[in-house]
Amino acid sequence: MASKPTTARAVSELEAEAQRWASEEASAAELHGVLGARELAESEASPRVVATSEESARPDQGNRIPAHEYLDQERVLREKARLAAGLLGRSRHVAVYAGAGLSRAAGIADYASKASESVSSDSSPVHPLDARPTYSHCVLTALHRRKRSTAQFSFVQQNHDGLPQKANFPQECMNEIHGSWYDVSNPVIMMSGSLREDLFADLLRIEQEADLCLCLGTSLSGMNADRIAQTVSRKAAKSPPQALGTIIVNLQRTTHDAHCALRVWARLDDFFAMLAEEMQLEVDTQPTKSHLDPTVGGDPVEKDGDPKSSPSDPGTASSDTASSDDSVEEDVFYIPYDEHGLLDRSKRMRLDLREDALVRVVHEGAINFGSEGEVRGKDRNGHYMVMLREPVRRKGKVVNRFPITRRLGSWWVNTLRRGAVPRTPLLNLDPVVVDV
């Protein structure tokens, strides 16, 4: 996505322009956030320019801010990590709001990084389905484990890549508002598409309940879901404050910088390394072969933009690692849901995910609700491949159906065994359900 400056404007001119903003034009709140401006010494250095671009980050969304990149000085970054740790310790409802920048270090490209010498990632590009969780994803999982007994922890994900879940972040705390490559009932939506109603309702709930927003790797260029970061900041600005505020961690400027509590200019992995050290978090950086362990992930309880096939992903577990009374044979499981796919702890449904098993999408809010198909085995990453015949609609009427292969992330088995979500993404055509 990066581009070089044209000859009309030399790199030195762009660097001078970018540094002038940081050194002379920006307010202290724009550079450090409202809390940062109050807590940091006035002599603290402005962020330094590390990459420049003539382009803006997201002109397609009306964001005309130049896509220059900045980094805090190390001592400033460490102090901001200390302040962030304090806010996280006090929060009673943390809302993570993540954009494409969170996955850059995994080798997945984004739209907003335009500088030819972008420092957003040192990783080589990989196929999106091959990507492994970044260190930041792993710290977020550790942070959830630390906070889950004392606070709510929600993760609103603009990305479709399933990397939080690959890092063992629990599916039940995720809101994949723009769709997922690993949920057959939540296809990726186009920019002109409509958000799934239940996910949007959950987004509104999080917006109202959250007292701290961790805004990570997003340009905040006007997506509907940006409201989380904005609303939490507005609540923090009230007198008396009704929230702790928003922490923005991003290399590029955003329109919201002056309103956030803490503005961090850093690569996400660098910031989270300091945060993990400050909070003394135990971070599992090799979250493999655990998606199906019923004790892992959360609290134990009684044509659409999808990538095509990819090579093996060694960071993902397959179902042959499972060993539980809820698995009667490989890829067959008993889960506490009724014949409609709704959570019911008085029932046990037999979920057959063996190759050629017949299934249908049962989430009524899904754009492919009612689509039927069959399991086509597992890909080389251990995720289930489901071939569905999905509807083509014109003027609200189904005029045809087309075959498409979707994936069900391997972690869904663990999630459903624990009865951690209110409904299943899919069930068998003739579900077997017994009372317990």
Short mmCIF file of C-alpha atoms in Angstrom, two decimals:
data_model
loop_
_atom_site.label_atom_id
_atom_site.label_comp_id
_atom_site.label_asym_id
_atom_site.label_seq_id
_atom_site.Cartn_x
_atom_site.Cartn_y
_atom_site.Cartn_z
CA MET A 1 0.00 0.00 0.00
CA ALA A 2 3.01 2.30 0.43
CA SER A 3 3.93 4.89 -2.17
CA LYS A 4 6.92 7.15 -2.75
CA PRO A 5 6.75 10.95 -2.68
CA THR A 6 6.67 12.53 -6.11
CA THR A 7 9.58 14.67 -7.34
CA ALA A 8 7.40 17.75 -6.84
CA ARG A 9 7.92 17.47 -3.12
CA ALA A 10 11.22 16.22 -1.82
CA VAL A 11 11.38 13.90 1.15
CA SER A 12 13.08 16.64 3.19
CA GLU A 13 10.12 18.97 2.63
CA LEU A 14 7.69 16.34 3.82
CA GLU A 15 9.81 15.62 6.87
CA ALA A 16 9.96 19.33 7.70
CA GLU A 17 6.19 19.63 7.35
CA ALA A 18 5.55 16.58 9.51
CA GLN A 19 7.99 17.64 12.22
CA ARG A 20 6.66 21.19 12.24
CA TRP A 21 3.24 19.82 13.13
CA ALA A 22 4.66 17.82 16.05
CA SER A 23 7.03 20.54 17.29
CA GLU A 24 5.05 23.74 16.72
CA GLU A 25 1.46 23.28 15.61
CA ALA A 26 0.04 20.41 17.68
CA SER A 27 -1.38 20.98 21.13
CA ALA A 28 -0.12 18.98 24.10
CA ALA A 29 -3.40 17.04 24.09
CA GLU A 30 -2.94 16.09 20.44
CA LEU A 31 0.56 14.82 21.20
CA HIS A 32 -0.10 13.07 24.51
CA GLY A 33 -3.85 12.99 25.18
CA VAL A 34 -5.71 14.93 27.87
CA LEU A 35 -4.33 12.82 30.74
CA GLY A 36 -0.89 12.60 29.14
CA ALA A 37 -0.69 16.37 28.73
CA ARG A 38 -1.53 16.80 32.41
CA GLU A 39 0.76 14.10 33.79
CA LEU A 40 3.81 14.38 31.55
CA ALA A 41 6.39 17.10 32.14
CA GLU A 42 6.19 20.04 29.75
CA SER A 43 9.76 19.35 28.71
CA GLU A 44 8.91 15.89 27.40
CA ALA A 45 9.88 15.55 23.75
CA SER A 46 7.35 15.57 20.95
CA PRO A 47 7.09 12.37 18.90
CA ARG A 48 9.67 12.18 16.14
CA VAL A 49 8.87 11.71 12.47
CA VAL A 50 9.98 8.29 11.21
CA ALA A 51 8.22 8.06 7.81
CA THR A 52 6.47 10.48 5.48
CA SER A 53 3.92 10.33 2.70
CA GLU A 54 2.19 12.75 0.37
CA GLU A 55 -0.95 10.63 0.61
CA SER A 56 -3.57 10.72 3.32
CA ALA A 57 -4.38 7.67 5.39
CA ARG A 58 -7.93 6.91 4.21
CA PRO A 59 -9.08 9.38 1.52
CA ASP A 60 -11.80 6.87 0.58
CA GLN A 61 -13.36 7.60 3.98
CA GLY A 62 -12.82 11.34 3.92
CA ASN A 63 -9.65 11.27 6.05
CA ARG A 64 -7.32 13.89 4.53
CA ILE A 65 -4.68 13.85 7.27
CA PRO A 66 -1.23 13.09 5.78
CA ALA A 67 -0.13 9.50 6.43
CA HIS A 68 3.12 10.52 8.16
CA GLU A 69 4.29 8.19 10.93
CA TYR A 70 5.58 9.18 14.37
CA LEU A 71 7.20 7.45 17.34
CA ASP A 72 7.40 8.54 20.95
CA GLN A 73 10.83 8.76 22.56
CA GLU A 74 11.48 5.64 24.64
CA ARG A 75 11.26 7.40 28.01
CA VAL A 76 7.97 9.01 26.98
CA LEU A 77 6.59 5.69 25.75
CA ARG A 78 7.53 4.02 29.03
CA GLU A 79 5.76 6.73 31.00
CA LYS A 80 2.67 6.37 28.83
CA ALA A 81 2.72 2.61 29.42
CA ARG A 82 2.73 3.35 33.16
CA LEU A 83 -0.25 5.68 32.79
CA ALA A 84 -2.09 3.13 30.63
CA ALA A 85 -1.49 0.44 33.25
CA GLY A 86 -3.05 2.68 35.85
CA LEU A 87 -6.14 3.26 33.73
CA LEU A 88 -6.48 -0.45 32.99
CA GLY A 89 -6.17 -1.26 36.68
CA ARG A 90 -9.05 1.07 37.49
CA SER A 91 -11.35 0.13 34.61
CA ARG A 92 -14.54 -1.86 35.19
CA HIS A 93 -15.28 -2.34 31.49
CA VAL A 94 -12.42 -2.35 29.01
CA ALA A 95 -13.39 -2.11 25.34
CA VAL A 96 -10.66 -3.00 22.84
CA TYR A 97 -11.34 -1.40 19.47
CA ALA A 98 -8.94 -2.78 16.89
CA GLY A 99 -8.23 -1.86 13.29
CA ALA A 100 -5.95 -3.28 10.63
CA GLY A 101 -2.85 -1.88 12.30
CA LEU A 102 -3.13 -4.56 14.98
CA SER A 103 -2.45 -7.25 12.39
CA ARG A 104 0.37 -5.50 10.50
CA ALA A 105 3.07 -7.26 12.54
CA ALA A 106 1.49 -10.57 11.53
CA GLY A 107 2.23 -9.80 7.88
CA ILE A 108 -1.29 -8.75 6.87
CA ALA A 109 -1.41 -5.57 4.77
CA ASP A 110 -3.55 -2.58 5.69
CA TYR A 111 -4.96 0.40 3.79
CA ALA A 112 -3.73 3.30 5.88
CA SER A 113 0.06 2.71 5.79
CA LYS A 114 1.11 4.81 2.81
CA ALA A 115 4.69 5.85 3.61
CA SER A 116 7.33 4.20 1.42
CA GLU A 117 9.52 3.67 4.51
CA SER A 118 6.67 2.72 6.84
CA VAL A 119 7.80 1.35 10.20
CA SER A 120 4.45 -0.29 10.91
CA SER A 121 5.87 -3.79 10.46
CA ASP A 122 9.11 -5.66 9.89
CA SER A 123 7.24 -8.86 9.00
CA SER A 124 7.17 -10.32 5.52
CA PRO A 125 3.72 -10.46 3.91
CA VAL A 126 1.84 -13.70 4.46
CA HIS A 127 -1.44 -15.11 3.22
CA PRO A 128 -4.09 -13.81 5.67
CA LEU A 129 -5.18 -17.33 6.59
CA ASP A 130 -1.57 -18.20 7.34
CA ALA A 131 -1.08 -15.35 9.80
CA ARG A 132 -0.17 -16.05 13.40
CA PRO A 133 -1.06 -13.87 16.40
CA THR A 134 1.23 -10.95 17.13
CA TYR A 135 2.75 -10.26 20.53
CA SER A 136 0.06 -7.62 21.00
CA HIS A 137 -2.69 -10.21 20.52
CA CYS A 138 -1.02 -12.40 23.16
CA VAL A 139 -0.79 -9.52 25.65
CA LEU A 140 -4.47 -8.72 25.13
CA THR A 141 -5.29 -12.33 26.02
CA ALA A 142 -3.13 -12.07 29.15
CA LEU A 143 -4.80 -8.77 30.01
CA HIS A 144 -8.23 -10.35 29.68
CA ARG A 145 -7.21 -13.16 32.01
CA ARG A 146 -5.99 -10.62 34.55
CA LYS A 147 -9.17 -8.52 34.39
CA ARG A 148 -11.93 -11.07 33.85
CA SER A 149 -12.66 -11.61 37.55
CA THR A 150 -13.00 -7.89 38.30
CA ALA A 151 -14.19 -6.25 35.08
CA GLN A 152 -15.91 -6.76 31.76
CA PHE A 153 -13.62 -7.05 28.76
CA SER A 154 -15.02 -6.58 25.25
CA PHE A 155 -13.13 -6.81 21.97
CA VAL A 156 -14.63 -5.04 18.96
CA GLN A 157 -12.67 -6.22 15.96
CA GLN A 158 -12.81 -4.51 12.57
CA ASN A 159 -10.50 -7.18 11.15
CA HIS A 160 -11.68 -10.52 9.84
CA ASP A 161 -8.55 -12.54 10.59
CA GLY A 162 -9.35 -14.45 13.79
CA LEU A 163 -5.94 -13.58 15.26
CA PRO A 164 -7.31 -12.76 18.75
CA GLN A 165 -8.92 -16.20 18.91
CA LYS A 166 -5.74 -17.84 17.64
CA ALA A 167 -4.10 -16.20 20.65
CA ASN A 168 -6.82 -17.85 22.81
CA PHE A 169 -8.86 -14.70 23.36
CA PRO A 170 -12.38 -16.05 24.08
CA GLN A 171 -14.86 -15.96 21.21
CA GLU A 172 -17.69 -14.95 23.55
CA CYS A 173 -15.96 -11.62 24.27
CA MET A 174 -15.48 -10.84 20.57
CA ASN A 175 -17.64 -8.62 18.40
CA GLU A 176 -16.46 -9.09 14.81
CA ILE A 177 -18.56 -6.21 13.63
CA HIS A 178 -17.46 -6.29 9.97
CA GLY A 179 -17.55 -10.06 9.55
CA SER A 180 -15.17 -12.96 10.03
CA TRP A 181 -13.32 -15.49 7.92
CA TYR A 182 -13.90 -18.04 10.69
CA ASP A 183 -17.63 -17.78 11.42
CA VAL A 184 -19.97 -19.26 8.83
CA SER A 185 -22.82 -17.13 10.18
CA ASN A 186 -20.92 -13.83 9.97
CA PRO A 187 -19.69 -13.34 6.39
CA VAL A 188 -17.48 -10.36 5.67
CA ILE A 189 -19.59 -7.38 4.61
CA MET A 190 -18.73 -4.92 1.90
CA MET A 191 -18.33 -1.20 2.67
CA SER A 192 -21.85 -0.66 1.32
CA GLY A 193 -23.28 -3.55 3.34
CA SER A 194 -25.34 -3.55 6.53
CA LEU A 195 -24.02 -4.55 9.94
CA ARG A 196 -25.54 -7.66 11.51
CA GLU A 197 -28.27 -6.39 13.80
CA ASP A 198 -27.29 -8.34 16.91
CA LEU A 199 -23.63 -7.31 16.54
CA PHE A 200 -24.64 -3.67 16.14
CA ALA A 201 -26.86 -3.89 19.22
CA ASP A 202 -23.92 -5.34 21.14
CA LEU A 203 -21.73 -2.51 19.82
CA LEU A 204 -24.20 0.04 21.22
CA ARG A 205 -24.22 -1.77 24.57
CA ILE A 206 -20.42 -1.72 24.76
CA GLU A 207 -20.40 1.95 23.74
CA GLN A 208 -22.63 2.85 26.68
CA GLU A 209 -21.08 0.54 29.29
CA ALA A 210 -17.34 0.84 28.63
CA ASP A 211 -15.35 3.20 30.83
CA LEU A 212 -12.04 2.68 29.00
CA CYS A 213 -11.40 2.16 25.29
CA LEU A 214 -8.13 0.74 23.97
CA CYS A 215 -8.12 2.03 20.41
CA LEU A 216 -5.46 0.09 18.49
CA GLY A 217 -4.17 0.50 14.96
CA THR A 218 -7.14 2.29 13.46
CA SER A 219 -7.20 5.62 11.65
CA LEU A 220 -10.67 6.48 13.07
CA SER A 221 -11.72 7.66 9.65
CA GLY A 222 -15.47 7.52 10.10
CA MET A 223 -16.54 3.90 10.40
CA ASN A 224 -19.76 3.44 12.38
CA ALA A 225 -17.89 1.45 15.03
CA ASP A 226 -15.59 4.43 15.71
CA ARG A 227 -18.36 5.60 18.01
CA ILE A 228 -16.92 3.49 20.83
CA ALA A 229 -13.69 5.50 21.03
CA GLN A 230 -15.53 8.79 20.60
CA THR A 231 -18.29 8.12 23.14
CA VAL A 232 -15.92 6.91 25.85
CA SER A 233 -13.88 10.11 25.40
CA ARG A 234 -17.03 12.25 25.63
CA LYS A 235 -18.05 10.49 28.84
CA ALA A 236 -14.58 11.12 30.28
CA ALA A 237 -14.86 14.84 29.45
CA LYS A 238 -18.05 15.31 31.47
CA SER A 239 -18.02 16.91 34.90
CA PRO A 240 -17.80 14.80 36.93
CA PRO A 241 -16.17 12.26 34.56
CA GLN A 242 -18.32 9.27 33.65
CA ALA A 243 -15.47 7.25 32.16
CA LEU A 244 -11.68 6.99 32.21
CA GLY A 245 -11.35 7.79 28.51
CA THR A 246 -9.78 6.41 25.36
CA ILE A 247 -6.18 5.32 24.80
CA ILE A 248 -5.14 5.64 21.15
CA VAL A 249 -2.09 3.69 20.02
CA ASN A 250 -1.24 4.42 16.40
CA LEU A 251 1.66 5.63 14.27
CA GLN A 252 -0.43 8.13 12.33
CA ARG A 253 -2.50 11.10 13.40
CA THR A 254 -6.26 10.77 13.81
CA THR A 255 -9.03 13.35 14.06
CA HIS A 256 -9.69 12.22 17.63
CA ASP A 257 -6.21 12.71 19.13
CA ALA A 258 -6.96 15.88 21.11
CA HIS A 259 -9.95 14.26 22.84
CA CYS A 260 -8.44 10.99 24.04
CA ALA A 261 -7.07 10.42 27.54
CA LEU A 262 -3.73 9.08 26.36
CA ARG A 263 -2.16 9.35 22.91
CA VAL A 264 0.61 6.84 22.23
CA TRP A 265 2.81 7.00 19.13
CA ALA A 266 4.30 3.51 18.86
CA ARG A 267 4.38 0.18 17.15
CA LEU A 268 1.80 -1.88 18.97
CA ASP A 269 4.17 -4.69 19.92
CA ASP A 270 6.61 -2.18 21.44
CA PHE A 271 3.90 -0.53 23.50
CA PHE A 272 2.43 -3.83 24.69
CA ALA A 273 5.88 -5.12 25.68
CA MET A 274 6.23 -2.15 28.03
CA LEU A 275 2.64 -2.50 29.24
CA ALA A 276 3.11 -6.20 29.99
CA GLU A 277 6.27 -5.40 31.94
CA GLU A 278 4.56 -2.60 33.86
CA MET A 279 1.59 -4.81 34.77
CA GLN A 280 3.70 -7.95 35.29
CA LEU A 281 1.49 -9.94 32.94
CA GLU A 282 2.21 -13.58 32.16
CA VAL A 283 2.15 -13.62 28.37
CA ASP A 284 1.89 -16.88 26.42
CA THR A 285 3.62 -16.17 23.13
CA GLN A 286 3.09 -19.71 21.80
CA PRO A 287 -0.69 -20.16 22.04
CA THR A 288 -0.82 -23.42 20.10
CA LYS A 289 -2.79 -26.64 20.44
CA SER A 290 -5.16 -25.30 23.05
CA HIS A 291 -8.27 -24.14 21.21
CA LEU A 292 -10.17 -27.26 22.15
CA ASP A 293 -9.11 -27.58 25.77
CA PRO A 294 -12.34 -26.83 27.70
CA THR A 295 -10.32 -24.91 30.33
CA VAL A 296 -8.77 -22.53 27.80
CA GLY A 297 -10.15 -19.30 26.38
CA GLY A 298 -12.76 -18.12 28.84
CA ASP A 299 -14.42 -18.97 32.12
CA PRO A 300 -15.49 -22.64 32.14
CA VAL A 301 -19.30 -22.82 32.15
CA GLU A 302 -21.99 -25.57 32.44
CA LYS A 303 -18.30 -13.64 -2.82
CA ASP A 304 -17.54 -11.45 -0.07
CA GLY A 305 -13.88 -10.78 0.56
CA ASP A 306 -13.05 -14.14 2.10
CA PRO A 307 -9.57 -15.35 1.26
CA LYS A 308 -9.26 -18.53 -0.76
CA SER A 309 -7.18 -21.54 0.26
CA SER A 310 -3.78 -21.07 1.88
CA PRO A 311 -0.90 -23.18 3.16
CA SER A 312 -0.62 -24.54 6.66
CA ASP A 313 -0.92 -22.33 9.72
CA PRO A 314 1.15 -23.91 12.49
CA GLY A 315 -0.37 -21.60 15.07
CA THR A 316 -3.80 -23.22 14.99
CA ALA A 317 -4.93 -26.41 16.64
CA SER A 318 -6.98 -29.13 14.96
CA SER A 319 -9.73 -31.13 16.58
CA ASP A 320 -7.63 -34.25 17.05
CA THR A 321 -6.05 -32.50 20.07
CA ALA A 322 -9.34 -32.69 21.97
CA SER A 323 -9.85 -35.09 24.82
CA SER A 324 -13.13 -34.55 26.64
CA ASP A 325 -16.28 -36.43 27.56
CA ASP A 326 -18.08 -34.01 25.24
CA SER A 327 -16.37 -35.57 22.21
CA VAL A 328 -17.72 -39.01 21.36
CA GLU A 329 -15.48 -39.48 18.33
CA GLU A 330 -13.28 -37.27 16.22
CA ASP A 331 -15.21 -34.21 15.02
CA VAL A 332 -18.44 -35.21 16.83
CA PHE A 333 -19.34 -33.26 19.97
CA TYR A 334 -22.17 -32.81 22.46
CA ILE A 335 -23.04 -29.19 23.21
CA PRO A 336 -25.71 -27.54 25.45
CA TYR A 337 -27.99 -26.19 22.70
CA ASP A 338 -31.51 -26.99 21.54
CA GLU A 339 -32.75 -28.00 18.10
CA HIS A 340 -32.89 -24.32 17.04
CA GLY A 341 -29.26 -23.72 18.00
CA LEU A 342 -30.17 -21.71 21.12
CA LEU A 343 -28.32 -22.17 24.40
CA ASP A 344 -30.24 -24.52 26.70
CA ARG A 345 -28.37 -26.21 29.54
CA SER A 346 -31.15 -28.76 29.94
CA LYS A 347 -30.32 -30.10 26.47
CA ARG A 348 -27.42 -31.79 24.77
CA MET A 349 -27.14 -31.58 21.01
CA ARG A 350 -24.98 -33.85 18.93
CA LEU A 351 -22.89 -31.67 16.59
CA ASP A 352 -21.38 -33.69 13.76
CA LEU A 353 -18.58 -31.89 11.95
CA ARG A 354 -17.20 -34.91 10.13
CA GLU A 355 -16.58 -34.68 6.43
CA ASP A 356 -19.83 -34.77 4.41
CA ALA A 357 -21.99 -33.99 7.45
CA LEU A 358 -25.01 -31.91 6.36
CA VAL A 359 -25.37 -28.52 8.08
CA ARG A 360 -27.28 -25.26 7.87
CA VAL A 361 -26.73 -21.71 9.14
CA VAL A 362 -29.19 -21.04 11.95
CA HIS A 363 -28.33 -17.53 13.11
CA GLU A 364 -31.42 -15.52 12.12
CA GLY A 365 -29.46 -12.29 11.83
CA ALA A 366 -26.97 -13.72 9.32
CA ILE A 367 -27.18 -12.58 5.71
CA ASN A 368 -26.85 -16.27 4.78
CA PHE A 369 -29.42 -17.49 7.31
CA GLY A 370 -30.92 -20.81 6.28
CA SER A 371 -28.13 -21.67 3.84
CA GLU A 372 -27.48 -25.40 3.73
CA GLY A 373 -24.42 -27.36 2.78
CA GLU A 374 -21.92 -29.90 3.97
CA VAL A 375 -18.65 -30.08 5.85
CA ARG A 376 -15.76 -30.55 3.45
CA GLY A 377 -13.27 -31.67 6.06
CA LYS A 378 -10.61 -29.41 7.57
CA ASP A 379 -8.07 -27.20 5.94
CA ARG A 380 -4.39 -27.65 6.66
CA ASN A 381 -4.74 -25.16 9.50
CA GLY A 382 -7.25 -27.36 11.35
CA HIS A 383 -10.28 -25.18 10.65
CA TYR A 384 -13.50 -26.73 9.37
CA MET A 385 -14.38 -26.04 5.75
CA VAL A 386 -18.09 -25.78 5.04
CA MET A 387 -19.48 -25.56 1.52
CA LEU A 388 -22.75 -23.63 1.60
CA ARG A 389 -25.28 -22.81 -1.09
CA GLU A 390 -26.05 -19.18 -0.33
CA PRO A 391 -28.91 -17.06 -1.66
CA VAL A 392 -28.68 -14.44 -4.39
CA ARG A 393 -31.37 -11.83 -3.72
CA ARG A 394 -32.93 -9.26 -5.97
CA LYS A 395 -35.44 -6.80 -4.58
CA GLY A 396 -35.59 -8.89 -1.42
CA LYS A 397 -36.37 -12.17 -3.21
CA VAL A 398 -34.10 -15.20 -3.55
CA VAL A 399 -33.53 -15.70 -7.27
CA ASN A 400 -30.65 -18.16 -7.17
CA ARG A 401 -28.13 -19.88 -4.91
CA PHE A 402 -24.39 -20.14 -5.37
CA PRO A 403 -21.86 -22.43 -3.69
CA ILE A 404 -19.20 -20.88 -1.48
CA THR A 405 -16.75 -22.41 0.97
CA ARG A 406 -16.58 -20.80 4.40
CA ARG A 407 -14.58 -21.68 7.50
CA LEU A 408 -15.47 -22.42 11.09
CA GLY A 409 -12.52 -21.66 13.37
CA SER A 410 -11.32 -24.61 15.41
CA TRP A 411 -11.85 -22.60 18.62
CA TRP A 412 -15.60 -22.70 18.05
CA VAL A 413 -15.70 -26.28 19.33
CA ASN A 414 -14.35 -25.19 22.70
CA THR A 415 -16.70 -22.20 22.73
CA LEU A 416 -19.79 -24.33 22.04
CA ARG A 417 -18.83 -27.09 24.47
CA ARG A 418 -18.70 -24.49 27.23
CA GLY A 419 -22.02 -23.02 26.17
CA ALA A 420 -20.27 -19.67 26.07
CA VAL A 421 -22.37 -18.02 23.34
CA PRO A 422 -26.18 -17.70 23.14
CA ARG A 423 -26.50 -19.57 19.83
CA THR A 424 -24.53 -21.76 17.48
CA PRO A 425 -23.37 -20.55 14.06
CA LEU A 426 -24.65 -23.76 12.49
CA LEU A 427 -26.17 -27.15 13.27
CA ASN A 428 -26.85 -30.39 11.45
CA LEU A 429 -29.86 -30.66 9.15
CA ASP A 430 -31.44 -33.28 11.41
CA PRO A 431 -30.08 -32.35 14.83
CA VAL A 432 -30.07 -34.98 17.54
CA VAL A 433 -31.01 -33.39 20.89
CA VAL A 434 -31.58 -35.13 24.22
CA ASP A 435 -32.71 -33.89 27.64
CA VAL A 436 -30.24 -33.93 30.51
#
